């Protein structure tokens, strides 16, 4: 996302994006920075959409999948899924997720983070068991240590 004063197309050249109805700028982040244009990377939009879909399914009581049970002698697998069973509707939203769930921090400390946004890289997984985040702020620090953005963007003082 690019933020500038006035009409964007008067400041930077635009071109049609691959996605219909969208446009992109023709400059990279360094060009934008040189011109004093604020460029913000919005990460994880696909995951945020998946979370929203999951929340809606939970709140409607619709779940995809059921339990696994012994199959009826199939050659390729001995486990077969049972029919999905609906759950009672719930009221769930991201704003009310507890920030102090001990099981979540245990999972993080054991680097069980495949598919967990911001902490699934090899560097994060190698560091999590050493730093052992136990609180949300510990996790903020953990992510900031590994992600190169602030350092590469010269937002930190190197000593």
Coordinates of N, CA and C in Angstrom, one line a residue:
X1 N 0.9 -1.2 0.0 CA 0.0 0.0 0.0 C 0.9 1.2 0.0
X2 N 0.6 2.2 -0.8 CA 1.4 3.4 -0.9 C 0.5 4.6 -0.5
X3 N 1.1 5.5 0.3 CA 0.4 6.6 0.8 C 1.2 7.9 0.4
X4 N 0.5 8.8 -0.3 CA 1.1 10.0 -0.7 C 0.1 11.2 -0.6
X5 N 0.6 12.4 -0.8 CA -0.2 13.5 -0.8 C -0.8 13.7 -2.2
X6 N -2.0 13.9 -2.4 CA -2.6 14.2 -3.7 C -3.0 12.9 -4.4
X7 N -3.2 13.0 -5.7 CA -3.6 11.9 -6.5 C -2.3 11.0 -6.8
X8 N -2.4 9.7 -6.5 CA -1.3 8.8 -6.7 C -0.7 8.8 -8.1
X9 N -1.6 8.8 -9.1 CA -1.1 8.7 -10.5 C -0.4 10.0 -10.9
X10 N -0.5 11.1 -10.1 CA 0.2 12.3 -10.5 C 1.6 12.3 -9.9
X11 N 1.8 11.3 -9.0 CA 3.1 11.2 -8.3 C 4.0 10.1 -8.8
X12 N 3.4 9.0 -9.1 CA 4.1 7.8 -9.5 C 3.4 7.1 -10.6
X13 N 4.2 6.4 -11.5 CA 3.5 5.7 -12.7 C 2.8 4.5 -12.2
X14 N 1.6 4.3 -12.7 CA 0.8 3.1 -12.3 C 0.6 2.2 -13.5
X15 N 0.3 0.9 -13.3 CA 0.0 0.0 -14.3 C -1.0 -1.0 -13.8
X16 N -1.8 -1.6 -14.7 CA -2.8 -2.6 -14.3 C -2.1 -3.8 -13.6
X17 N -2.7 -4.3 -12.5 CA -2.2 -5.4 -11.8 C -2.8 -6.7 -12.5
X18 N -2.3 -7.8 -12.0 CA -2.7 -9.1 -12.6 C -4.2 -9.3 -12.2
X19 N -4.6 -8.9 -10.9 CA -5.9 -9.1 -10.5 C -6.8 -8.0 -11.1
X20 N -7.9 -8.4 -11.7 CA -8.8 -7.4 -12.4 C -9.2 -6.3 -11.4
X21 N -9.2 -5.0 -11.9 CA -9.7 -3.9 -11.1 C -8.7 -3.3 -10.1
X22 N -7.5 -3.8 -10.2 CA -6.4 -3.3 -9.3 C -5.3 -2.7 -10.1
X23 N -4.6 -1.8 -9.5 CA -3.4 -1.2 -10.1 C -2.2 -1.3 -9.2
X24 N -1.0 -1.3 -9.7 CA 0.2 -1.3 -8.9 C 1.1 -0.2 -9.4
X25 N 2.0 0.2 -8.5 CA 2.9 1.2 -8.9 C 4.1 0.6 -9.6
X26 N 4.8 1.4 -10.4 CA 5.9 0.8 -11.2 C 7.2 1.0 -10.5
X27 N 7.2 1.6 -9.3 CA 8.5 1.8 -8.5 C 8.6 0.7 -7.4
X28 N 9.8 0.4 -7.1 CA 10.0 -0.5 -6.0 C 10.1 0.3 -4.7
X29 N 10.3 -0.4 -3.5 CA 10.2 0.3 -2.2 C 11.4 1.3 -2.1
X30 N 12.5 1.0 -2.7 CA 13.6 2.0 -2.6 C 13.3 3.3 -3.4
X31 N 12.7 3.1 -4.5 CA 12.3 4.3 -5.3 C 11.3 5.2 -4.5
X32 N 10.4 4.5 -3.9 CA 9.4 5.2 -3.1 C 10.0 5.9 -2.0
X33 N 10.9 5.3 -1.3 CA 11.6 5.9 -0.1 C 12.4 7.1 -0.6
X34 N 13.1 7.0 -1.7 CA 13.9 8.1 -2.2 C 13.0 9.3 -2.5
X35 N 11.8 9.1 -2.9 CA 10.8 10.2 -3.3 C 10.0 10.6 -2.1
X36 N 10.2 10.0 -0.9 CA 9.5 10.4 0.3 C 8.1 9.9 0.3
X37 N 7.8 8.8 -0.4 CA 6.5 8.2 -0.4 C 6.5 7.1 0.6
X38 N 5.4 7.0 1.4 CA 5.3 6.0 2.4 C 4.7 4.7 1.7
X39 N 5.5 3.6 1.8 CA 5.0 2.3 1.3 C 4.9 1.4 2.5
X40 N 3.7 0.8 2.6 CA 3.5 -0.1 3.7 C 3.2 -1.5 3.2
X41 N 3.9 -2.5 3.6 CA 3.6 -3.9 3.2 C 2.6 -4.5 4.1
X42 N 1.5 -4.9 3.6 CA 0.4 -5.6 4.4 C 0.6 -7.1 4.2
X43 N 1.1 -7.8 5.2 CA 1.4 -9.2 5.1 C 0.2 -10.0 5.6
X44 N 0.1 -11.2 5.1 CA -0.8 -12.2 5.6 C -2.3 -11.9 5.2
X45 N -2.6 -11.2 4.1 CA -4.0 -11.0 3.8 C -4.7 -12.3 3.5
X46 N -4.1 -13.2 2.9 CA -4.7 -14.5 2.6 C -5.0 -15.2 3.9
X47 N -4.1 -15.2 4.8 CA -4.3 -15.9 6.1 C -5.4 -15.2 6.9
X48 N -5.5 -13.9 6.8 CA -6.5 -13.2 7.5 C -7.9 -13.5 6.9
X49 N -8.0 -13.7 5.6 CA -9.2 -14.1 5.0 C -9.6 -15.5 5.4
X50 N -8.6 -16.4 5.5 CA -8.9 -17.7 6.0 C -9.4 -17.7 7.4
X51 N -8.8 -16.9 8.2 CA -9.2 -16.8 9.6 C -10.7 -16.3 9.7
X52 N -11.0 -15.3 8.9 CA -12.4 -14.8 8.9 C -13.4 -15.8 8.5
X53 N -13.0 -16.6 7.5 CA -13.9 -17.7 7.0 C -14.1 -18.7 8.1
X54 N -13.0 -19.1 8.8 CA -13.0 -20.1 9.9 C -13.9 -19.6 11.1
X55 N -13.7 -18.3 11.4 CA -14.5 -17.7 12.5 C -16.0 -17.8 12.1
X56 N -16.3 -17.4 10.9 CA -17.8 -17.5 10.5 C -18.3 -18.9 10.6
X57 N -17.5 -19.9 10.1 CA -17.9 -21.3 10.2 C -18.2 -21.7 11.7
X58 N -17.2 -21.3 12.6 CA -17.4 -21.7 14.0 C -18.6 -21.0 14.5
X59 N -18.8 -19.8 14.2 CA -20.0 -19.1 14.8 C -21.3 -19.6 14.2
X60 N -21.3 -20.2 13.1 CA -22.5 -20.8 12.5 C -22.7 -22.2 12.9
X61 N -21.7 -22.8 13.6 CA -21.7 -24.2 14.0 C -21.5 -25.2 12.9
X62 N -20.8 -24.7 11.9 CA -20.4 -25.6 10.7 C -19.0 -25.9 10.8
X63 N -18.7 -27.2 10.8 CA -17.3 -27.7 10.9 C -17.0 -28.6 9.7
X64 N -15.9 -28.5 9.1 CA -15.6 -29.4 7.9 C -14.7 -30.6 8.5
X65 N -15.3 -31.7 8.6 CA -14.6 -32.9 9.0 C -15.2 -33.5 10.3
X66 N -14.8 -34.7 10.6 CA -15.3 -35.3 11.7 C -14.1 -36.1 12.4
X67 N -14.4 -37.1 13.1 CA -13.4 -37.9 13.7 C -12.9 -39.0 12.7
X68 N -11.7 -39.5 13.1 CA -11.2 -40.6 12.3 C -11.4 -41.9 13.0
X69 N -11.7 -42.9 12.2 CA -12.0 -44.2 12.8 C -11.3 -45.3 11.9
X70 N -11.2 -46.5 12.4 CA -10.6 -47.6 11.6 C -11.5 -47.8 10.3
X71 N -10.8 -47.9 9.2 CA -11.5 -48.1 7.9 C -12.0 -49.5 7.7
X72 N -12.7 -49.6 6.6 CA -13.3 -50.9 6.3 C -12.5 -51.8 5.4
X73 N -11.2 -51.8 5.7 CA -10.3 -52.7 5.0 C -9.8 -52.1 3.7
X74 N -9.7 -50.8 3.5 CA -9.2 -50.2 2.3 C -7.7 -50.5 2.2
X75 N -7.2 -50.6 0.9 CA -5.8 -50.9 0.7 C -4.9 -49.8 1.0
X76 N -5.3 -48.6 0.7 CA -4.4 -47.4 0.9 C -4.4 -46.8 2.3
X77 N -5.3 -47.0 3.1 CA -5.3 -46.4 4.4 C -6.2 -47.2 5.4
X78 N -5.8 -47.3 6.6 CA -6.6 -48.0 7.6 C -7.5 -47.0 8.4
X79 N -7.3 -45.7 8.2 CA -8.1 -44.7 8.9 C -9.0 -44.0 7.9
X80 N -10.3 -43.9 8.2 CA -11.3 -43.2 7.4 C -12.0 -42.2 8.1
X81 N -12.3 -41.0 7.5 CA -13.0 -40.0 8.3 C -14.5 -40.4 8.4
X82 N -15.0 -40.0 9.6 CA -16.5 -40.1 9.8 C -17.2 -38.9 9.2
X83 N -18.5 -39.0 9.2 CA -19.2 -37.8 8.7 C -19.0 -36.6 9.6
X84 N -19.0 -35.4 9.0 CA -18.9 -34.2 9.8 C -20.1 -34.1 10.8
X85 N -19.8 -33.6 12.0 CA -20.9 -33.4 12.9 C -20.9 -31.9 13.3
X86 N -22.1 -31.3 13.1 CA -22.2 -29.9 13.4 C -22.0 -29.6 14.9
X87 N -21.4 -28.5 15.2 CA -21.3 -28.0 16.6 C -22.3 -27.0 16.9
X88 N -22.7 -26.8 18.1 CA -23.6 -25.7 18.4 C -23.0 -24.4 18.1
X89 N -23.8 -23.4 17.6 CA -23.2 -22.1 17.3 C -22.5 -21.5 18.4
X90 N -21.5 -20.8 18.1 CA -20.6 -20.1 19.2 C -20.5 -18.7 18.9
X91 N -20.1 -17.9 19.9 CA -19.7 -16.5 19.7 C -18.2 -16.4 19.9
X92 N -17.5 -16.3 18.8 CA -16.0 -16.2 18.8 C -15.6 -15.1 18.0
X93 N -14.6 -14.3 18.5 CA -13.9 -13.3 17.6 C -12.5 -13.2 18.1
X94 N -11.6 -12.7 17.2 CA -10.2 -12.6 17.5 C -9.9 -11.6 18.6
X95 N -10.7 -10.7 18.9 CA -10.5 -9.7 19.9 C -10.5 -10.3 21.3
X96 N -11.1 -11.5 21.4 CA -11.3 -12.1 22.8 C -10.5 -13.4 22.9
X97 N -9.5 -13.6 22.1 CA -8.6 -14.7 22.3 C -7.7 -14.4 23.5
X98 N -7.6 -15.3 24.5 CA -6.7 -15.0 25.6 C -5.3 -14.9 25.2
X99 N -4.6 -13.9 25.7 CA -3.2 -13.6 25.4 C -2.3 -14.4 26.3
X100 N -2.8 -15.2 27.2 CA -1.9 -15.8 28.2 C -2.2 -17.4 28.2
X101 N -2.6 -17.9 27.1 CA -2.8 -19.4 27.0 C -1.5 -20.1 27.1
X102 N -1.3 -20.8 28.2 CA -0.1 -21.5 28.5 C 0.2 -22.6 27.4
X103 N -0.8 -23.2 26.9 CA -0.6 -24.3 25.9 C 0.0 -23.7 24.6
X104 N -0.4 -22.5 24.3 CA 0.1 -21.8 23.1 C 1.6 -21.5 23.2
X105 N 1.9 -21.0 24.4 CA 3.4 -20.7 24.6 C 4.2 -21.9 24.7
X106 N 3.6 -23.0 25.2 CA 4.3 -24.3 25.2 C 4.6 -24.8 23.8
X107 N 3.6 -24.6 22.9 CA 3.8 -25.0 21.5 C 4.9 -24.1 20.9
X108 N 4.9 -22.8 21.2 CA 5.9 -22.0 20.6 C 7.3 -22.3 21.1
X109 N 7.4 -22.6 22.4 CA 8.7 -23.0 23.0 C 9.2 -24.2 22.4
X110 N 8.4 -25.1 21.9 CA 8.8 -26.4 21.3 C 8.9 -26.2 19.8
X111 N 8.8 -25.0 19.3 CA 8.9 -24.7 17.9 C 7.9 -25.5 17.0
X112 N 6.7 -25.8 17.5 CA 5.7 -26.4 16.8 C 4.9 -25.3 16.1
X113 N 5.5 -24.8 15.0 CA 4.9 -23.5 14.4 C 4.7 -23.6 12.9
X114 N 4.7 -24.8 12.4 CA 4.4 -24.9 10.9 C 3.0 -24.3 10.7
X115 N 2.9 -23.3 9.8 CA 1.6 -22.7 9.5 C 1.3 -21.6 10.4
X116 N 2.1 -21.2 11.3 CA 1.8 -20.1 12.3 C 2.5 -18.9 11.7
X117 N 1.7 -17.9 11.3 CA 2.2 -16.7 10.7 C 3.3 -16.0 11.6
X118 N 4.4 -15.6 10.9 CA 5.5 -14.9 11.5 C 6.5 -15.8 12.2
X119 N 6.1 -17.0 12.7 CA 7.1 -17.8 13.4 C 7.2 -19.2 12.8
X120 N 7.0 -19.3 11.5 CA 7.2 -20.7 10.9 C 8.5 -20.8 10.1
X121 N 9.3 -19.8 10.0 CA 10.5 -19.9 9.3 C 11.5 -20.7 10.1
X122 N 12.5 -21.2 9.4 CA 13.5 -22.0 10.0 C 14.3 -21.2 11.1
X123 N 14.5 -19.9 10.8 CA 15.2 -19.1 11.8 C 14.4 -18.9 13.1
X124 N 13.1 -18.7 12.9 CA 12.2 -18.5 14.0 C 12.1 -19.8 14.8
X125 N 12.0 -21.0 14.1 CA 11.9 -22.2 14.8 C 13.1 -22.6 15.5
X126 N 14.3 -22.2 15.0 CA 15.5 -22.5 15.7 C 15.7 -21.6 17.0
X127 N 15.1 -20.4 16.9 CA 15.3 -19.5 18.1 C 14.3 -19.7 19.1
X128 N 13.0 -20.0 18.8 CA 12.0 -20.2 19.8 C 12.3 -21.0 21.0
X129 N 12.9 -22.2 20.8 CA 13.2 -23.0 22.0 C 14.3 -22.4 22.9
X130 N 15.2 -21.6 22.3 CA 16.2 -21.0 23.1 C 15.7 -19.8 23.9
X131 N 14.8 -19.0 23.3 CA 14.3 -17.8 23.9 C 13.1 -18.1 24.8
X132 N 12.4 -19.1 24.5 CA 11.2 -19.6 25.3 C 10.2 -18.5 25.6
X133 N 9.6 -17.9 24.6 CA 8.6 -16.9 24.9 C 7.5 -17.4 25.8
X134 N 7.2 -16.6 26.9 CA 6.2 -17.0 27.8 C 5.0 -16.0 27.9
X135 N 5.2 -14.9 27.3 CA 4.2 -13.8 27.3 C 4.1 -13.2 25.9
X136 N 3.1 -12.5 25.6 CA 2.9 -11.9 24.3 C 4.1 -11.0 23.9
X137 N 4.5 -10.2 24.8 CA 5.6 -9.2 24.5 C 6.9 -10.0 24.2
X138 N 7.1 -11.2 24.8 CA 8.2 -12.0 24.5 C 8.2 -12.4 23.0
X139 N 7.0 -12.7 22.6 CA 6.8 -13.1 21.2 C 7.1 -12.0 20.2
X140 N 6.6 -10.8 20.6 CA 6.9 -9.6 19.8 C 8.4 -9.4 19.6
X141 N 9.1 -9.5 20.7 CA 10.6 -9.4 20.7 C 11.2 -10.5 19.8
X142 N 10.7 -11.7 20.0 CA 11.2 -12.9 19.2 C 11.1 -12.6 17.7
X143 N 9.9 -12.1 17.3 CA 9.7 -11.9 15.8 C 10.6 -10.7 15.4
X144 N 10.7 -9.7 16.2 CA 11.5 -8.5 15.8 C 13.0 -8.9 15.7
X145 N 13.5 -9.8 16.5 CA 14.9 -10.2 16.4 C 15.2 -10.9 15.1
X146 N 14.3 -11.7 14.6 CA 14.6 -12.5 13.4 C 14.2 -11.8 12.1
X147 N 13.1 -11.1 12.1 CA 12.7 -10.4 10.9 C 13.7 -9.3 10.5
X148 N 14.2 -9.3 9.3 CA 15.2 -8.3 8.9 C 14.6 -6.9 8.5
X149 N 13.3 -6.8 8.4 CA 12.8 -5.6 7.9 C 13.3 -4.3 8.6
X150 N 13.2 -4.2 9.9 CA 13.6 -3.0 10.6 C 15.1 -2.7 10.4
X151 N 15.9 -3.8 10.3 CA 17.4 -3.6 10.2 C 17.7 -3.1 8.7
X152 N 17.1 -3.9 7.8 CA 17.3 -3.5 6.4 C 16.8 -2.1 6.0
X153 N 15.7 -1.8 6.6 CA 15.1 -0.5 6.4 C 15.7 0.6 7.2
X154 N 16.8 0.3 7.8 CA 17.6 1.3 8.6 C 16.8 2.0 9.7
X155 N 15.9 1.2 10.3 CA 15.1 1.8 11.4 C 15.7 1.5 12.7
X156 N 16.8 0.8 12.7 CA 17.5 0.5 14.0 C 18.9 1.0 14.0
X157 N 19.4 1.4 15.1 CA 20.8 1.8 15.2 C 21.7 0.6 15.5
X158 N 22.6 0.4 14.6 CA 23.5 -0.8 14.7 C 24.7 -0.4 15.6
X159 N 25.0 -1.2 16.5 CA 26.1 -0.9 17.4 C 27.3 -1.9 17.2

